[in-house]
mmCIF file of C-alpha atoms in Angstrom:
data_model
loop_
_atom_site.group_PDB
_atom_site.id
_atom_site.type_symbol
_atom_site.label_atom_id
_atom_site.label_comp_id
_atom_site.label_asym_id
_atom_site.label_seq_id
_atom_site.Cartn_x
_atom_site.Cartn_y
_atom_site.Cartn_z
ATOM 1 C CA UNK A 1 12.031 -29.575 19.354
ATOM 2 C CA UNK A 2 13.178 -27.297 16.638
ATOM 3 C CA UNK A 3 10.829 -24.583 16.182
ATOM 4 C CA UNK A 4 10.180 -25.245 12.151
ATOM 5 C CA UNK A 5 9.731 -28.798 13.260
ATOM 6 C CA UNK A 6 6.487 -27.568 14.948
ATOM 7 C CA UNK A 7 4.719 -26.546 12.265
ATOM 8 C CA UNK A 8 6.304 -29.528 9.961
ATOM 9 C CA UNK A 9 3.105 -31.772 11.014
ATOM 10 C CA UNK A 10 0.224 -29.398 9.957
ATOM 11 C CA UNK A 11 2.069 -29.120 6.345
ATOM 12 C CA UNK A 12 3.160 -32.786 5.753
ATOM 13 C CA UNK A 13 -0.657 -33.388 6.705
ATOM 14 C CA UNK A 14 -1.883 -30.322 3.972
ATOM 15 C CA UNK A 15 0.801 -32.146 1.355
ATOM 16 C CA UNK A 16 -0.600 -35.666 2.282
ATOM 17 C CA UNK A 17 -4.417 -34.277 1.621
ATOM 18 C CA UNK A 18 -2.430 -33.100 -2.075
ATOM 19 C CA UNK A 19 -0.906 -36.678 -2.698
ATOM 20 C CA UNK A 20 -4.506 -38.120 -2.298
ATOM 21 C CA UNK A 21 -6.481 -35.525 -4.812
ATOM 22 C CA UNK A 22 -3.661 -35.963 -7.665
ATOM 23 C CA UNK A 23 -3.032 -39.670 -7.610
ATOM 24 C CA UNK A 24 -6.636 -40.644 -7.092
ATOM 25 C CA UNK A 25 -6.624 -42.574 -3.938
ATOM 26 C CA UNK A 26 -9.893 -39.859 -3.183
ATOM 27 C CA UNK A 27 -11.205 -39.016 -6.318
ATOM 28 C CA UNK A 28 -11.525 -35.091 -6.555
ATOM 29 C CA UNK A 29 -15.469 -35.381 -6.902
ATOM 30 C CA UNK A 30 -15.816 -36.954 -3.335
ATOM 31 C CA UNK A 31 -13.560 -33.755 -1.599
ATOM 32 C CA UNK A 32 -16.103 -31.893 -2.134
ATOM 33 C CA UNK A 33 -18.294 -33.799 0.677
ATOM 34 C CA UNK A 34 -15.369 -33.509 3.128
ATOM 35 C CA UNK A 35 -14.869 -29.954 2.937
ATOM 36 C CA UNK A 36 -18.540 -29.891 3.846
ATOM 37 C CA UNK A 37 -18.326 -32.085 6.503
ATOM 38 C CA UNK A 38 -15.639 -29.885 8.461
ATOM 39 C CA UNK A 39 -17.658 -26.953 7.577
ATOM 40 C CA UNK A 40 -20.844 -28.029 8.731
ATOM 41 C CA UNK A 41 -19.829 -30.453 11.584
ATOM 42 C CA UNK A 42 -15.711 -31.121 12.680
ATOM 43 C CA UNK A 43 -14.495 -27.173 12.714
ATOM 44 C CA UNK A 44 -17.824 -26.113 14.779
ATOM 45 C CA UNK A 45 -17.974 -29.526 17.125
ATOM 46 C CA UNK A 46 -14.509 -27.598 18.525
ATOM 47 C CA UNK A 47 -15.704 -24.571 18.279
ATOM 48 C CA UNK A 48 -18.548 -25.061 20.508
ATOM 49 C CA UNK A 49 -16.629 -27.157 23.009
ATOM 50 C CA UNK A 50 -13.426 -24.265 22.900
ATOM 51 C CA UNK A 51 -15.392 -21.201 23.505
ATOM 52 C CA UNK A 52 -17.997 -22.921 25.527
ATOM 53 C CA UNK A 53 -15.756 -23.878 28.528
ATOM 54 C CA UNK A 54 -13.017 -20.793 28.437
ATOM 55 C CA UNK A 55 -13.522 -17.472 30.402
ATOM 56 C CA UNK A 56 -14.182 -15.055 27.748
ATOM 57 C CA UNK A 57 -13.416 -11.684 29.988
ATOM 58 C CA UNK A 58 -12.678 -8.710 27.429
ATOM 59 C CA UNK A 59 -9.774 -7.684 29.441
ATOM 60 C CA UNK A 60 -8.009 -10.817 28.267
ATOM 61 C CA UNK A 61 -9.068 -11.229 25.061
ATOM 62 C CA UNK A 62 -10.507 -7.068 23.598
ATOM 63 C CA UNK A 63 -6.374 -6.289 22.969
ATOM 64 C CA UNK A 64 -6.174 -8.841 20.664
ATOM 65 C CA UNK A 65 -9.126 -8.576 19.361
ATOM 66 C CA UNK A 66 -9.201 -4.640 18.408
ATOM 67 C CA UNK A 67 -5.812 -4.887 16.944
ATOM 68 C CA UNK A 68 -6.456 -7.587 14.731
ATOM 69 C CA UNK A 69 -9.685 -5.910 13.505
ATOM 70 C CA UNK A 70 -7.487 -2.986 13.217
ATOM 71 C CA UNK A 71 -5.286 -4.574 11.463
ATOM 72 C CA UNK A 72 -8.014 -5.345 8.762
ATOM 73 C CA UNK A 73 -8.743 -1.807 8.795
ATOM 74 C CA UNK A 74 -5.061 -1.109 7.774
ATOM 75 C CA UNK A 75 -5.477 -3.252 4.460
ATOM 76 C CA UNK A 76 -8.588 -2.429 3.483
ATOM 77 C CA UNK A 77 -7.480 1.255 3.600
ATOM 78 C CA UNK A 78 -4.620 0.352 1.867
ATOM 79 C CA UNK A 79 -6.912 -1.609 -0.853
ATOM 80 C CA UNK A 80 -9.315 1.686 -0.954
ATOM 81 C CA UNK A 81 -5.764 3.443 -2.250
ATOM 82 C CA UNK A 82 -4.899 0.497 -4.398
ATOM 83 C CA UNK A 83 -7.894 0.767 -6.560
ATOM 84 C CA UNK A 84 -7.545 4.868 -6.756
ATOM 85 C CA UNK A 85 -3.914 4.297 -7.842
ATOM 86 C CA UNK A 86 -4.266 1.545 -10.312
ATOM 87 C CA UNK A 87 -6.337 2.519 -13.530
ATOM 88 C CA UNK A 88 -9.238 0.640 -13.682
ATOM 89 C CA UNK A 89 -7.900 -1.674 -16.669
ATOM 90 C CA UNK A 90 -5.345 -3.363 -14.268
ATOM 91 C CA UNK A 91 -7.881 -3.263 -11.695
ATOM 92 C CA UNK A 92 -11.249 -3.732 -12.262
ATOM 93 C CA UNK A 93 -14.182 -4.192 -9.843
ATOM 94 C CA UNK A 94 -14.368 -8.012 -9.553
ATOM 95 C CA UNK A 95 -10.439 -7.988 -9.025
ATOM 96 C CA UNK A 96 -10.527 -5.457 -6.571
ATOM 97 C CA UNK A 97 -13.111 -7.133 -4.266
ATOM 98 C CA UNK A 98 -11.526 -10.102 -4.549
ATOM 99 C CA UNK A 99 -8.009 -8.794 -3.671
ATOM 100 C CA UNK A 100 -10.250 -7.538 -0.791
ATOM 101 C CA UNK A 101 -11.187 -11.016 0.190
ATOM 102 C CA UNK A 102 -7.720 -12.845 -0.420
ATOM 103 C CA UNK A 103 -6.126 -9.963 1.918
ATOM 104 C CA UNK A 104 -9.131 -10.019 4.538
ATOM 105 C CA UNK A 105 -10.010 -13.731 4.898
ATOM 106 C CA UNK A 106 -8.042 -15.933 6.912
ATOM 107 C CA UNK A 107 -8.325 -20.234 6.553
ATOM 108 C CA UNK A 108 -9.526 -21.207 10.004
ATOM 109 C CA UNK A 109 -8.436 -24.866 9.156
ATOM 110 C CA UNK A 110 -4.789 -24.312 9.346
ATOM 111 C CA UNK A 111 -5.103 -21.820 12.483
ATOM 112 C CA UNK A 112 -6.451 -24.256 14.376
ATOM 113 C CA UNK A 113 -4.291 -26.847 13.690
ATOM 114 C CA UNK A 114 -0.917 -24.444 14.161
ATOM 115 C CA UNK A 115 -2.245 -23.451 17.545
ATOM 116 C CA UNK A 116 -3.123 -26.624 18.953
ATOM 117 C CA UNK A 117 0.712 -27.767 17.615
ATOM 118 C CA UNK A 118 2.352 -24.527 19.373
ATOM 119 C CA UNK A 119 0.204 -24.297 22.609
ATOM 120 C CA UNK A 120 -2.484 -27.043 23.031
ATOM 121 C CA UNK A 121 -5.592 -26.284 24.041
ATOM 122 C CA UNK A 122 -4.513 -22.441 24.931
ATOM 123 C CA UNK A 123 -3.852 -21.935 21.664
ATOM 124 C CA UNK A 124 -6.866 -23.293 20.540
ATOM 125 C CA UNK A 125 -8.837 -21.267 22.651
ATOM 126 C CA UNK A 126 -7.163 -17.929 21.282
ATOM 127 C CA UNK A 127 -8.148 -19.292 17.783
ATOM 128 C CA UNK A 128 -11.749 -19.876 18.790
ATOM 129 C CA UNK A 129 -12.445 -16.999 20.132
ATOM 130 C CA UNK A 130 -10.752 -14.728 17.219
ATOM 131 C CA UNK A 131 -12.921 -16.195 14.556
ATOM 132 C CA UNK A 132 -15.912 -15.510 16.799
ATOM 133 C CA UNK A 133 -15.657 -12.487 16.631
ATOM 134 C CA UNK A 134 -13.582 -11.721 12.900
ATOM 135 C CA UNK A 135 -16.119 -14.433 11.010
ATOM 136 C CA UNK A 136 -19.133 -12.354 11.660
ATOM 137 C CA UNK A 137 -17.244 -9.118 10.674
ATOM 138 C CA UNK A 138 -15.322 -10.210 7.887
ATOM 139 C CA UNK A 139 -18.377 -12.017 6.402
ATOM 140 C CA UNK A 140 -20.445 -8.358 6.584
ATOM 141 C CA UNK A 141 -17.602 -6.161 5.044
ATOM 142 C CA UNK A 142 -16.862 -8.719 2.309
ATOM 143 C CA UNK A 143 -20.663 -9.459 1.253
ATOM 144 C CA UNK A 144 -21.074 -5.716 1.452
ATOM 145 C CA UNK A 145 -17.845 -4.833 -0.518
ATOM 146 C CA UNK A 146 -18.964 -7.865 -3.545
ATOM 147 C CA UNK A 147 -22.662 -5.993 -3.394
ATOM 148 C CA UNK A 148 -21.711 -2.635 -3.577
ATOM 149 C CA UNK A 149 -18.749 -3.862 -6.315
ATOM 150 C CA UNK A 150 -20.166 -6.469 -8.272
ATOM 151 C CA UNK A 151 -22.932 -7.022 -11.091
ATOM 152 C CA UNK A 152 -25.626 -7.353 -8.298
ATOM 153 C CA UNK A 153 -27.448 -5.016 -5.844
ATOM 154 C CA UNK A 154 -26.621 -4.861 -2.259
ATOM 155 C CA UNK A 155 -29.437 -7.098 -0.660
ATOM 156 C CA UNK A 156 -30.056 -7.043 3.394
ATOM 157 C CA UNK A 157 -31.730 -10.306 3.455
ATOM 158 C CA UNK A 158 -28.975 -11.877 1.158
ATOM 159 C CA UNK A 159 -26.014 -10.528 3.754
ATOM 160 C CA UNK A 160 -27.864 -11.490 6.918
ATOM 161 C CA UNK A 161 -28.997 -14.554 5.570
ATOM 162 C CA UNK A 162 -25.247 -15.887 4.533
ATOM 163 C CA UNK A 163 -24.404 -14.629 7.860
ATOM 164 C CA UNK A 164 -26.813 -16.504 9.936
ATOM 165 C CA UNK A 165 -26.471 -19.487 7.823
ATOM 166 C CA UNK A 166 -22.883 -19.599 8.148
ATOM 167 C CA UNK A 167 -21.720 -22.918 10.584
ATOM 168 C CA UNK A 168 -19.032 -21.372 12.046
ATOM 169 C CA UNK A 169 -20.757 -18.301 12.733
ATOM 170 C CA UNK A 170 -23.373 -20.781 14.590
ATOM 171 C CA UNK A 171 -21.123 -22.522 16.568
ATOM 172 C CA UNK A 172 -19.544 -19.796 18.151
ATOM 173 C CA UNK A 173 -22.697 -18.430 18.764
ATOM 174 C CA UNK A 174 -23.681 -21.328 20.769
ATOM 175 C CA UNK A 175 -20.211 -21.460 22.399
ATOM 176 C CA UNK A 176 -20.654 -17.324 23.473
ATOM 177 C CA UNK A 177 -24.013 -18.055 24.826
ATOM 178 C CA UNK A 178 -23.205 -21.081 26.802
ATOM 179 C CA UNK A 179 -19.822 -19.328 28.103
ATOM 180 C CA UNK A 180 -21.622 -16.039 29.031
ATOM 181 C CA UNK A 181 -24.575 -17.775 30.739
ATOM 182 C CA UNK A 182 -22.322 -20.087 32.769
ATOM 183 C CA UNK A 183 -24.524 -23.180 31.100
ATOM 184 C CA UNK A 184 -22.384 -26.835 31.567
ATOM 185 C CA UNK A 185 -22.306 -29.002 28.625
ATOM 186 C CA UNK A 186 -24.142 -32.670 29.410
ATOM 187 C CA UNK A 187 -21.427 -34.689 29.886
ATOM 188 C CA UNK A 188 -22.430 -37.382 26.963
ATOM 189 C CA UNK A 189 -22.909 -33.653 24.815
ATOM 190 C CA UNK A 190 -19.007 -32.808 25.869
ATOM 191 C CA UNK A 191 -17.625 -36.154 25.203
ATOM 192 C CA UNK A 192 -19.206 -36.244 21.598
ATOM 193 C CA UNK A 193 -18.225 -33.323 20.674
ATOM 194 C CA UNK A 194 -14.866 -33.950 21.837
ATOM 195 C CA UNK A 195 -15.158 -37.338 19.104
ATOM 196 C CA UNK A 196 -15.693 -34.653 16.653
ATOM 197 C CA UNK A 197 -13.778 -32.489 17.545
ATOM 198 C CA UNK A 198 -10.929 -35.075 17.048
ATOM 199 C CA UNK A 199 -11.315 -35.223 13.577
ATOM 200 C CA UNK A 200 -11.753 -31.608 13.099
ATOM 201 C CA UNK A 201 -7.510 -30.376 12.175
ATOM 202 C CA UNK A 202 -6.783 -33.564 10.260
ATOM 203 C CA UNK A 203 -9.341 -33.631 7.801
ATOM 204 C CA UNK A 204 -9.291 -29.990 7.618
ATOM 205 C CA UNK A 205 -5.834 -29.962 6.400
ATOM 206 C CA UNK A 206 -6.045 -32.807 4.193
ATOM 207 C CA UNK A 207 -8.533 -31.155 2.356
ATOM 208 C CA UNK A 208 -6.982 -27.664 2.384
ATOM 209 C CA UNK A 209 -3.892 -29.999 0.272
ATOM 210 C CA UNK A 210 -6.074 -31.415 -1.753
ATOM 211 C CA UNK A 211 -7.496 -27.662 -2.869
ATOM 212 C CA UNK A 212 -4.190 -27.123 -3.945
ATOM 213 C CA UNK A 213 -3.431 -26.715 -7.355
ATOM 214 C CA UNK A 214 0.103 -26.177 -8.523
ATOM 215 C CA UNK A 215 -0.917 -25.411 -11.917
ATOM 216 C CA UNK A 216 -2.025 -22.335 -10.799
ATOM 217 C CA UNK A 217 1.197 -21.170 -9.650
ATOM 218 C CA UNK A 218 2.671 -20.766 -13.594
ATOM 219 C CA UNK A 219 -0.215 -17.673 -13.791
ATOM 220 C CA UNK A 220 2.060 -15.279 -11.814
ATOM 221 C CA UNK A 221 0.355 -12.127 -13.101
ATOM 222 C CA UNK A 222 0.770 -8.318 -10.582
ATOM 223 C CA UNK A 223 -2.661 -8.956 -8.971
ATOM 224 C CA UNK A 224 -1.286 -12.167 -7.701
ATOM 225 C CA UNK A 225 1.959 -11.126 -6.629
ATOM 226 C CA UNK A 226 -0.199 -8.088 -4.747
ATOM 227 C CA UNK A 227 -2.263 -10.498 -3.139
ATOM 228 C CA UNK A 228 0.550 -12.398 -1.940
ATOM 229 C CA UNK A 229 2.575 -9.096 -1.065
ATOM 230 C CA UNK A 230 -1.140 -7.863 1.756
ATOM 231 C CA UNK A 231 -0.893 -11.702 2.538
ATOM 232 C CA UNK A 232 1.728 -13.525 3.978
ATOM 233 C CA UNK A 233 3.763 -10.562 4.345
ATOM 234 C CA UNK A 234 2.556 -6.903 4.863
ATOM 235 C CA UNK A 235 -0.611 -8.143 6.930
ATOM 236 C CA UNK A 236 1.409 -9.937 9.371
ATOM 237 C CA UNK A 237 3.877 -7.157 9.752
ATOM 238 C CA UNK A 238 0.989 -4.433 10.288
ATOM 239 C CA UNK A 239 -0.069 -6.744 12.959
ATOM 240 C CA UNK A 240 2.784 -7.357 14.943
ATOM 241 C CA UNK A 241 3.967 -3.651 15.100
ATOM 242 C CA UNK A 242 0.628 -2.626 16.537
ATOM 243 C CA UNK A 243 0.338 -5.756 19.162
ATOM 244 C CA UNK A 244 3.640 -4.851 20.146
ATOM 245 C CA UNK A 245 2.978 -1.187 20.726
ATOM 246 C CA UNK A 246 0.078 -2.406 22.599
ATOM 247 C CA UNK A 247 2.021 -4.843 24.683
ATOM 248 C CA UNK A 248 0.335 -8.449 23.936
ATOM 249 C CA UNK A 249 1.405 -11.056 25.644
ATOM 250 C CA UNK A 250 3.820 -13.206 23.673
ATOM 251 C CA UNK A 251 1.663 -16.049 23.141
ATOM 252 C CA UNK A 252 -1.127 -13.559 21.521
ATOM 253 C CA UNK A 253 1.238 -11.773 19.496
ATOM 254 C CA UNK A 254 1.970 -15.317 17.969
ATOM 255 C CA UNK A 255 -1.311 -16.405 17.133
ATOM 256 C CA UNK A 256 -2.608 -12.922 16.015
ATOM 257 C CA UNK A 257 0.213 -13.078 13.796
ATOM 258 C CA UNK A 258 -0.834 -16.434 12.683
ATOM 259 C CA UNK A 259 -4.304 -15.491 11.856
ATOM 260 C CA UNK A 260 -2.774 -12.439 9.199
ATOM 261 C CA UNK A 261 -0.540 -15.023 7.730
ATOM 262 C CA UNK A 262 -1.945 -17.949 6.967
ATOM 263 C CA UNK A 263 -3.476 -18.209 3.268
ATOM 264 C CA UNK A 264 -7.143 -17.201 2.740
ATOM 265 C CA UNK A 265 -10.464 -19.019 3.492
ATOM 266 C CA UNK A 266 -11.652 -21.635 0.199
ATOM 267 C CA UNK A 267 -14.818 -20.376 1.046
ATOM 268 C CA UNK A 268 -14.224 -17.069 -0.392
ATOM 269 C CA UNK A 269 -13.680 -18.474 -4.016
ATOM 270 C CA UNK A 270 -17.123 -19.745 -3.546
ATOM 271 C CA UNK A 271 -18.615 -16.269 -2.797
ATOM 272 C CA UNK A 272 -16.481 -14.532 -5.616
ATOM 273 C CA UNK A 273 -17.970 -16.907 -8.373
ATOM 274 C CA UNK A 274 -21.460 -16.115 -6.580
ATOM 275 C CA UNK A 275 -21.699 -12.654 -6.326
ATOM 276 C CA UNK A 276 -19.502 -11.582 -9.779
ATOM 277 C CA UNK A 277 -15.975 -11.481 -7.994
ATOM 278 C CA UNK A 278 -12.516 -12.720 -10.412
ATOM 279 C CA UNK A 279 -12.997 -16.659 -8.610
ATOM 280 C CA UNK A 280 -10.087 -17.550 -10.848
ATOM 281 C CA UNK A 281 -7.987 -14.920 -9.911
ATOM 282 C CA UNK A 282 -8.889 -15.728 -5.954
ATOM 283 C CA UNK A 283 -7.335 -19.295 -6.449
ATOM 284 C CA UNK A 284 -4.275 -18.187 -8.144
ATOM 285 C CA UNK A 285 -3.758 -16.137 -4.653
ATOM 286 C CA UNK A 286 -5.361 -18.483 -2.356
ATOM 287 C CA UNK A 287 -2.608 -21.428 -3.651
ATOM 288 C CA UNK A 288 0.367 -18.784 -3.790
ATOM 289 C CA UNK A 289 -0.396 -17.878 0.092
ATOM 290 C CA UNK A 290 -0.378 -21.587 1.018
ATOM 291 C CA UNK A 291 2.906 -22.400 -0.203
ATOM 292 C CA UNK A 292 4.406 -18.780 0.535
ATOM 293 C CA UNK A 293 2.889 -19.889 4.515
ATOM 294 C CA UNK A 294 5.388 -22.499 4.828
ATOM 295 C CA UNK A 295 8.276 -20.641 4.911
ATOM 296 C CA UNK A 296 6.059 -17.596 6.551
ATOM 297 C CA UNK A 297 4.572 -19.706 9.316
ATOM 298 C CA UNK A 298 8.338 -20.972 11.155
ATOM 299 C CA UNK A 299 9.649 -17.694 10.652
ATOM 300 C CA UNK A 300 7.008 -16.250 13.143
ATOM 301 C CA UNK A 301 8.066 -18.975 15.432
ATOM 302 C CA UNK A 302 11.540 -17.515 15.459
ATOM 303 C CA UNK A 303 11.106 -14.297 15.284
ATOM 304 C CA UNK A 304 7.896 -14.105 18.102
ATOM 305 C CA UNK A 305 9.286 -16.740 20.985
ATOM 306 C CA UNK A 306 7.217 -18.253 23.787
#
């Protein structure tokens, strides 16, 4: 199969979820419940069942690992530099965390679904185990950076709390603990979760598309075309360079390169208009990254072979 034609599924499944919001056939008031639904149940059920029954030795996974996180490094260093540069009218504090969040945050929903369609359940496996160890971290430094940033006062209890809280952070918890401890699912346990599990990358995607809003991409101001510029594009370069200096193995150097392209996490326009971040301004990015991802994503496919 063509490699474009590879990716094709996961975003003629993201443009079906887009058909449904804008002509009704789901009315946009009812998304909202199935957004929570692969939050809260679908996206863990294969988290759990990924990490759970995978050999998580460091030797395998750490390279990946530390060069993605330094990767993140890389861009929020580069942000730091950003917001010393730019005056503060072009750039003020609630548009400078959230370029922080659009650059750092990565949607898990179309990860999944891009690894399972390039290498099955190996790819999967790569994708679970980066986000249990990046969703911790990138929740910390982005609460921190909206606290210490925004209109409120950096709270403890507020950033352990959204931590702990956090489903995805849950599930791979349980999935590390039952991996480490050499724990078996119950058979009935495995099979259900591999029911809901199912479900997970489908309705994931359709509601990604149905987050889409193309009226957003007419307000092409700098700050978007910055976000867009740290994601598709520079954070996917940064990445590859240093996992090839490395030496990852070719499959890793796909998926980490994945993880730094695909378009940031919905859940961080939820946090912005929380905590005193530019929310507006993170879905004008957030819908830019989406649609620059489809002519990203294949690229990576040709220019990163299996």
């Amino acid at each position: 199969m063509d490699l474009a034609l590879l990716v094709l599924p996961v975003f003629l499944t993201i443009l079906c979820g887009y058909g449904l919001a804008v002509s009704g056939g789901l009315p946009a008031d009812q998304w909202t419940g199935v957004e929570v639904m692969s939050f809260r149940l679908l996206i863990p059920a294969v988290l759990i069942g990924a990490i759970a029954e995978s050999d998580l030795e460091m030797s395998r996974f750490g390279p990946l690992i530390a060069m993605l996180v330094l990767t993140l490094v890389i861009l929020g260093v580069l942000m730091f530099l950003l917001r010393l540069i730019l005056p503060q009218s072009r750039m003020d504090d609630a548009s400078f965390t959230t370029l922080f969040q659009s650059a750092t945050r990565w949607n898990g929903f179309i990860g999944l679904a891009l690894a399972e369609q390039i290498a099955g359940q190996e790819g999967i496996l790569l994708i679970a185990v980066v986000m249990a160890f990046l969703i911790p971290l990138i929740n910390i430094v982005n609460i921190i950076m909206l606290s210490v940033y925004g209109p409120g006062k950096f709270s403890l209890k507020t950033m352990l709390m959204t931590i702990v809280t956090n489903p995805l952070v849950q599930a791979c918890a349980i999935g590390l603990t039952l991996s480490v401890s050499g724990l078996s699912i119950p058979g009935p346990i495995a099979q259900s979760l591999d029911f809901i599990g199912r479900a997970a990358l489908g309705v994931g995607l359709l509601a990604v598309g149905a987050g889409i809003t193309f009226r957003r991409l007419l307000r092409v101001g700098p700050l978007v075309v910055l976000g867009l510029i740290l994601r598709p594009l520079l954070a996917p370069a940064v990445f590859i360079l240093l996992g090839s200096w490395v030496g990852l193995v070719p499959l890793q150097l796909l998926i980490g390169a994945m993880v730094m392209a695909v378009p940031a996490a919905a859940n961080g326009y939820i946090i912005a208009r929380r905590m005193g971040g530019n929310a507006g301004l993170y879905a004008d990015i957030m819908t830019w990254q989406a649609i620059a991802g489809m002519l990203v994503l294949p690229g990576l496919l040709y220019l990163l072979p299996l």
